[in-house]
Amino acid sequence: MNWTAMFEPMFFTPFVTGLLVAAVLPVLGMYLRLREEWLAALAFAQLAAAGSLAAAIAGAPVLVGGLALSGVAATAKAWLAQSGNNGYAILMVAGWGASVLMLANAPLADHLGHALFDGQLYFTDASNLWSMAAFAVVGALLMRWLSRKLLLERMFPDFFRASGLSAARYHLAFDLLAAAGLAFATASVGVMAAFTLVFVPTMIAYHWGRSWRQSLSIAVVVGMIAYVVAFQIALTQDQPFGPVLVVTMVIVATAAWILRKLASGKLRRNPTRP
Amino acid sequence: MAAAHLWAGPMSAAPCIELQRVEAGYDTPVVGPLSFALGAGEVVALWGPNGSGKTTAMNAISGSARVFAGTISRRPGLRVSHQQQNPLPLRDIPLSGRELLALTGGDAQTLPDSLQPLLTRRLSELSGGQLQLLQVWACLTAPVDVALLDEPTNNVDAAGVALLEQVIARERHRRAILLVSHDRRFVEALGARIVAVGES
């Protein structure tokens, strides 16, 4: 396998863009799982896809359409004071339904639709790279401010309320950040790859991490390594990137699960069984 | 994560919190009318039989129970921590003991040597009593004006209870403490002023 292909000029921009996505999404996933709202990743990704398609049909910038629709959904969810996965499940099916209807009735959006749902990372350009890089910088600064507040509100739910303060603005800020991150990521790696990068590294990190800080590192490392492997396989075997990443992540998740069971002794042979 | 700048300390003789004929509950009132004041540097214990509404009264102060009648007055800018009775249902969250204390700005340095090893362990590896001690410590040593402690001795062994008595004796000079406890010996050892709940 040629491990230098990803550094060739034609593939370098898509590779770096995806690497940024693979570093950023697991971090967002850690906090979405903290709030037991991991389904938000799929909801925001589906809505971003729907927004992008709508923008393409209207002749507007695709990225703006994705950002706008997922951002409106995050704001509406915060305004309605809905928490948990129920609201996100509704948003997810709404995004999927709208996308499929647009694809069925607007043949011009067909190419973009394939890119969004199959995850054709190789079609990303410098605009995707720079927008993702800018988001990574802004997101890192925002999360430095938000992290303790989100954790505190989860572990000591009355802490803000007892002091007459509201945590709503912190949740809204994070919702908007997650929506924007998923919109940028979906435009690059597609819906299911974005969701997988939020969900799987976080699931592994929650099982293996001994502290929050360590778990964040585990999630990012798992996401980036799986991404590099998937990118290389997709490139050298001429396969669509999104499904390859999803399959890679499933293999990684299964391996982590087996390792965990072995570590806890639950997969050792039971001597009472024949 | 430290938030020591938030602590205002006991600043005046005016009550931090004052309840006047408060009736509180969730769907319907379950406690009250209840009247008492909590002054700076004071330790007050809500005392009463099971089901008398002690926890509900505390939740009304923290804002998580509904006040149906009466008033709860608070000093402006009052910072309050609240250790709730039910243990954290969040053991799957990969947080270390040190990170838990850092969330509230709790003081990890003065944690006794016997409990220092808890700081580096994941919460899911702690016993119920160890987790309870860390939760109480996080709320009691946080930079707040009032600490609300709901059954702080639950699941805690005799050595842990003695430790709580020591730290409350130390912290009472820095902040007011309102607690709910079924442990009469613990309440008396603290020299707490007792407010009867649910007795006519």
Short mmCIF file of C-alpha atoms in Angstrom, two decimals, chain A:
data_model
loop_
_atom_site.label_atom_id
_atom_site.label_comp_id
_atom_site.label_asym_id
_atom_site.label_seq_id
_atom_site.Cartn_x
_atom_site.Cartn_y
_atom_site.Cartn_z
CA MET A 1 0.00 0.00 0.00
CA ASN A 2 1.34 3.40 -0.98
CA TRP A 3 1.27 5.52 2.22
CA THR A 4 2.53 8.66 0.47
CA ALA A 5 -0.44 9.06 -1.89
CA MET A 6 -2.30 11.22 0.64
CA PHE A 7 0.50 13.79 0.44
CA GLU A 8 0.26 14.19 -3.32
CA PRO A 9 -0.95 17.69 -4.29
CA MET A 10 -4.26 16.43 -5.65
CA PHE A 11 -5.21 14.73 -2.39
CA PHE A 12 -3.39 16.85 0.18
CA THR A 13 -6.13 19.45 0.70
CA PRO A 14 -8.89 16.85 1.14
CA PHE A 15 -6.60 14.85 3.45
CA VAL A 16 -5.83 17.79 5.76
CA THR A 17 -9.46 18.92 5.73
CA GLY A 18 -10.60 15.46 6.81
CA LEU A 19 -7.86 15.26 9.43
CA LEU A 20 -9.16 18.47 10.99
CA VAL A 21 -12.69 17.03 10.95
CA ALA A 22 -11.40 13.84 12.59
CA ALA A 23 -9.76 15.89 15.36
CA VAL A 24 -12.68 18.24 16.01
CA LEU A 25 -15.75 15.98 15.87
CA PRO A 26 -14.67 13.59 18.66
CA VAL A 27 -14.30 16.57 21.00
CA LEU A 28 -17.83 17.75 20.21
CA GLY A 29 -18.96 14.15 20.67
CA MET A 30 -17.52 14.01 24.20
CA TYR A 31 -19.80 16.85 25.30
CA LEU A 32 -22.82 15.65 23.31
CA ARG A 33 -22.51 12.27 25.06
CA LEU A 34 -22.05 14.06 28.38
CA ARG A 35 -25.51 15.56 27.85
CA GLU A 36 -26.82 12.22 26.55
CA GLU A 37 -27.53 13.96 23.26
CA TRP A 38 -25.26 12.03 20.91
CA LEU A 39 -28.12 11.73 18.41
CA ALA A 40 -27.64 15.47 17.86
CA ALA A 41 -24.69 14.61 15.64
CA LEU A 42 -26.89 12.77 13.16
CA ALA A 43 -29.65 15.38 13.39
CA PHE A 44 -27.31 18.31 12.71
CA ALA A 45 -25.57 16.38 9.91
CA GLN A 46 -28.89 15.53 8.21
CA LEU A 47 -30.11 19.11 8.55
CA ALA A 48 -26.82 20.45 7.21
CA ALA A 49 -27.22 18.17 4.19
CA ALA A 50 -30.78 19.36 3.66
CA GLY A 51 -29.70 22.99 3.99
CA SER A 52 -26.84 22.47 1.56
CA LEU A 53 -29.16 20.89 -1.02
CA ALA A 54 -31.70 23.69 -0.61
CA ALA A 55 -28.93 26.25 -1.10
CA ALA A 56 -27.66 24.45 -4.21
CA ILE A 57 -31.15 24.43 -5.70
CA ALA A 58 -31.58 28.12 -4.90
CA GLY A 59 -28.18 28.99 -6.35
CA ALA A 60 -26.81 30.08 -2.97
CA PRO A 61 -23.49 29.02 -1.38
CA VAL A 62 -23.82 25.40 -0.25
CA LEU A 63 -21.89 25.80 3.00
CA VAL A 64 -24.04 28.76 4.04
CA GLY A 65 -27.20 26.72 3.49
CA GLY A 66 -25.95 23.88 5.68
CA LEU A 67 -24.80 26.22 8.42
CA ALA A 68 -28.07 28.17 8.37
CA LEU A 69 -30.43 25.22 8.69
CA SER A 70 -28.46 23.40 11.39
CA GLY A 71 -28.00 26.68 13.27
CA VAL A 72 -31.71 27.45 13.15
CA ALA A 73 -32.44 23.96 14.47
CA ALA A 74 -29.99 24.40 17.37
CA THR A 75 -31.53 27.75 18.28
CA ALA A 76 -35.07 26.40 18.07
CA LYS A 77 -34.15 23.44 20.24
CA ALA A 78 -32.63 25.73 22.88
CA TRP A 79 -35.56 28.17 22.68
CA LEU A 80 -38.07 25.39 23.18
CA ALA A 81 -35.93 24.21 26.14
CA GLN A 82 -35.92 20.69 24.78
CA SER A 83 -33.19 18.36 25.97
CA GLY A 84 -32.36 14.72 25.38
CA ASN A 85 -32.51 12.71 22.17
CA ASN A 86 -36.25 13.03 21.45
CA GLY A 87 -35.97 16.47 19.86
CA TYR A 88 -32.94 15.43 17.86
CA ALA A 89 -34.68 12.31 16.54
CA ILE A 90 -37.44 14.53 15.11
CA LEU A 91 -34.89 16.91 13.58
CA MET A 92 -32.95 13.98 12.11
CA VAL A 93 -35.92 12.45 10.28
CA ALA A 94 -37.04 15.91 9.16
CA GLY A 95 -33.60 16.54 7.63
CA TRP A 96 -33.53 13.16 5.94
CA GLY A 97 -37.07 13.52 4.53
CA ALA A 98 -36.41 16.99 3.17
CA SER A 99 -33.14 15.88 1.57
CA VAL A 100 -34.65 12.87 -0.19
CA LEU A 101 -37.59 14.92 -1.47
CA MET A 102 -35.24 17.58 -2.83
CA LEU A 103 -33.11 14.93 -4.54
CA ALA A 104 -36.21 13.36 -6.08
CA ASN A 105 -37.53 16.65 -7.44
CA ALA A 106 -34.37 18.58 -8.32
CA PRO A 107 -32.05 16.55 -10.57
CA LEU A 108 -29.51 19.40 -10.48
CA ALA A 109 -28.83 18.59 -6.81
CA ASP A 110 -28.11 14.96 -7.56
CA HIS A 111 -24.31 15.34 -7.71
CA LEU A 112 -24.16 17.24 -4.44
CA GLY A 113 -26.54 14.75 -2.85
CA HIS A 114 -24.21 11.88 -3.67
CA ALA A 115 -21.25 13.77 -2.24
CA LEU A 116 -23.14 14.53 0.99
CA PHE A 117 -24.52 11.05 1.55
CA ASP A 118 -21.64 8.98 0.15
CA GLY A 119 -18.96 11.17 1.67
CA GLN A 120 -16.79 12.07 -1.31
CA LEU A 121 -14.05 13.81 0.61
CA TYR A 122 -11.82 14.07 -2.49
CA PHE A 123 -14.06 16.79 -3.96
CA THR A 124 -13.36 19.20 -1.12
CA ASP A 125 -11.34 22.29 -1.94
CA ALA A 126 -9.48 25.09 -0.17
CA SER A 127 -12.71 26.75 0.98
CA ASN A 128 -13.62 23.62 2.93
CA LEU A 129 -10.12 23.46 4.43
CA TRP A 130 -10.01 27.07 5.57
CA SER A 131 -13.54 27.07 6.92
CA MET A 132 -12.79 23.91 8.91
CA ALA A 133 -9.49 25.35 10.16
CA ALA A 134 -11.21 28.57 11.26
CA PHE A 135 -13.90 26.56 13.01
CA ALA A 136 -11.25 24.48 14.80
CA VAL A 137 -9.59 27.62 16.19
CA VAL A 138 -12.86 29.30 17.25
CA GLY A 139 -14.18 26.00 18.62
CA ALA A 140 -11.08 25.41 20.71
CA LEU A 141 -11.36 28.88 22.26
CA LEU A 142 -15.09 28.48 22.92
CA MET A 143 -14.65 25.04 24.46
CA ARG A 144 -12.00 26.38 26.85
CA TRP A 145 -14.72 28.71 28.13
CA LEU A 146 -17.58 26.21 28.02
CA SER A 147 -16.04 22.94 29.17
CA ARG A 148 -16.13 23.46 32.94
CA LYS A 149 -19.60 24.98 32.79
CA LEU A 150 -21.06 22.07 30.83
CA LEU A 151 -19.42 19.51 33.13
CA LEU A 152 -20.46 21.39 36.27
CA GLU A 153 -24.06 21.65 35.12
CA ARG A 154 -24.12 17.91 34.44
CA MET A 155 -22.47 16.75 37.65
CA PHE A 156 -24.09 19.32 39.99
CA PRO A 157 -27.37 20.19 38.24
CA ASP A 158 -28.40 22.71 40.89
CA PHE A 159 -25.17 24.65 41.06
CA PHE A 160 -26.15 27.46 38.70
CA ARG A 161 -29.83 27.53 39.65
CA ALA A 162 -29.08 27.62 43.39
CA SER A 163 -27.05 30.79 42.83
CA GLY A 164 -29.84 32.36 40.78
CA LEU A 165 -27.93 31.85 37.53
CA SER A 166 -29.02 30.20 34.30
CA ALA A 167 -26.97 27.69 32.34
CA ALA A 168 -29.19 28.13 29.26
CA ARG A 169 -26.76 30.44 27.47
CA TYR A 170 -23.96 27.90 27.84
CA HIS A 171 -26.13 25.18 26.35
CA LEU A 172 -27.18 27.44 23.47
CA ALA A 173 -23.55 28.34 22.78
CA PHE A 174 -22.59 24.68 22.67
CA ASP A 175 -25.61 23.72 20.55
CA LEU A 176 -24.66 26.36 17.99
CA LEU A 177 -21.04 25.24 18.06
CA ALA A 178 -22.02 21.60 17.52
CA ALA A 179 -24.41 22.56 14.73
CA ALA A 180 -21.72 24.59 12.96
CA GLY A 181 -19.11 21.86 13.41
CA LEU A 182 -21.42 19.21 11.99
CA ALA A 183 -22.37 21.48 9.08
CA PHE A 184 -18.71 22.08 8.13
CA ALA A 185 -17.87 18.41 8.61
CA THR A 186 -20.85 17.15 6.61
CA ALA A 187 -19.86 19.35 3.68
CA SER A 188 -16.47 17.59 3.66
CA VAL A 189 -16.91 13.98 4.75
CA GLY A 190 -20.66 13.41 4.37
CA VAL A 191 -23.50 12.65 6.78
CA MET A 192 -22.71 9.18 8.12
CA ALA A 193 -18.94 9.67 8.30
CA ALA A 194 -19.49 12.84 10.34
CA PHE A 195 -21.89 11.04 12.67
CA THR A 196 -19.48 8.12 13.06
CA LEU A 197 -16.61 10.45 13.96
CA VAL A 198 -18.76 11.94 16.71
CA PHE A 199 -20.08 8.66 18.05
CA VAL A 200 -17.44 5.92 17.91
CA PRO A 201 -14.27 7.60 19.26
CA THR A 202 -16.34 9.05 22.09
CA MET A 203 -17.84 5.67 22.96
CA ILE A 204 -14.36 4.15 23.17
CA ALA A 205 -12.97 7.06 25.18
CA TYR A 206 -15.81 6.90 27.72
CA HIS A 207 -14.95 3.25 28.34
CA TRP A 208 -11.18 3.54 28.50
CA GLY A 209 -10.44 7.02 29.84
CA ARG A 210 -9.53 7.46 33.50
CA SER A 211 -10.16 11.20 33.48
CA TRP A 212 -11.95 13.72 31.30
CA ARG A 213 -8.71 15.13 29.96
CA GLN A 214 -7.37 11.69 29.11
CA SER A 215 -10.67 10.69 27.50
CA LEU A 216 -10.60 13.76 25.26
CA SER A 217 -7.13 12.73 24.10
CA ILE A 218 -8.21 9.13 23.48
CA ALA A 219 -11.22 10.25 21.44
CA VAL A 220 -9.13 12.56 19.25
CA VAL A 221 -6.37 9.99 18.70
CA VAL A 222 -8.85 7.21 17.84
CA GLY A 223 -10.69 9.52 15.43
CA MET A 224 -7.53 10.66 13.66
CA ILE A 225 -5.93 7.21 13.36
CA ALA A 226 -9.12 5.61 12.03
CA TYR A 227 -9.46 8.51 9.59
CA VAL A 228 -5.92 8.16 8.22
CA VAL A 229 -6.39 4.40 7.74
CA ALA A 230 -9.76 4.88 6.04
CA PHE A 231 -8.45 7.65 3.79
CA GLN A 232 -5.57 5.48 2.68
CA ILE A 233 -7.76 2.43 2.01
CA ALA A 234 -10.34 4.45 0.10
CA LEU A 235 -7.66 6.13 -1.98
CA THR A 236 -5.61 3.08 -2.89
CA GLN A 237 -8.61 0.78 -3.39
CA ASP A 238 -10.66 3.40 -5.28
CA GLN A 239 -13.61 3.26 -2.87
CA PRO A 240 -15.97 6.03 -1.66
CA PHE A 241 -14.48 7.56 1.48
CA GLY A 242 -17.59 7.78 3.68
CA PRO A 243 -18.52 4.09 3.74
CA VAL A 244 -14.87 3.07 4.16
CA LEU A 245 -14.54 5.32 7.22
CA VAL A 246 -17.77 3.96 8.69
CA VAL A 247 -16.64 0.35 8.21
CA THR A 248 -13.21 1.18 9.67
CA MET A 249 -14.87 2.73 12.70
CA VAL A 250 -17.12 -0.28 13.19
CA ILE A 251 -14.02 -2.54 13.17
CA VAL A 252 -12.26 -0.25 15.64
CA ALA A 253 -15.32 -0.18 17.91
CA THR A 254 -15.60 -3.98 17.80
CA ALA A 255 -11.90 -4.41 18.58
CA ALA A 256 -12.17 -1.98 21.49
CA TRP A 257 -15.21 -3.84 22.82
CA ILE A 258 -13.41 -7.21 22.65
CA LEU A 259 -10.34 -5.76 24.34
CA ARG A 260 -12.48 -4.30 27.11
CA LYS A 261 -14.25 -7.59 27.72
CA LEU A 262 -10.93 -9.44 27.74
CA ALA A 263 -9.55 -6.90 30.20
CA SER A 264 -12.53 -7.40 32.52
CA GLY A 265 -12.35 -11.20 32.15
CA LYS A 266 -15.85 -11.59 30.69
CA LEU A 267 -14.68 -13.37 27.54
CA ARG A 268 -12.54 -15.94 29.33
CA ARG A 269 -13.68 -19.51 28.83
CA ASN A 270 -16.40 -20.54 31.25
CA PRO A 271 -15.25 -23.91 32.75
CA THR A 272 -18.82 -24.97 33.57
CA ARG A 273 -19.79 -24.95 29.90
CA PRO A 274 -18.99 -27.92 27.64
#
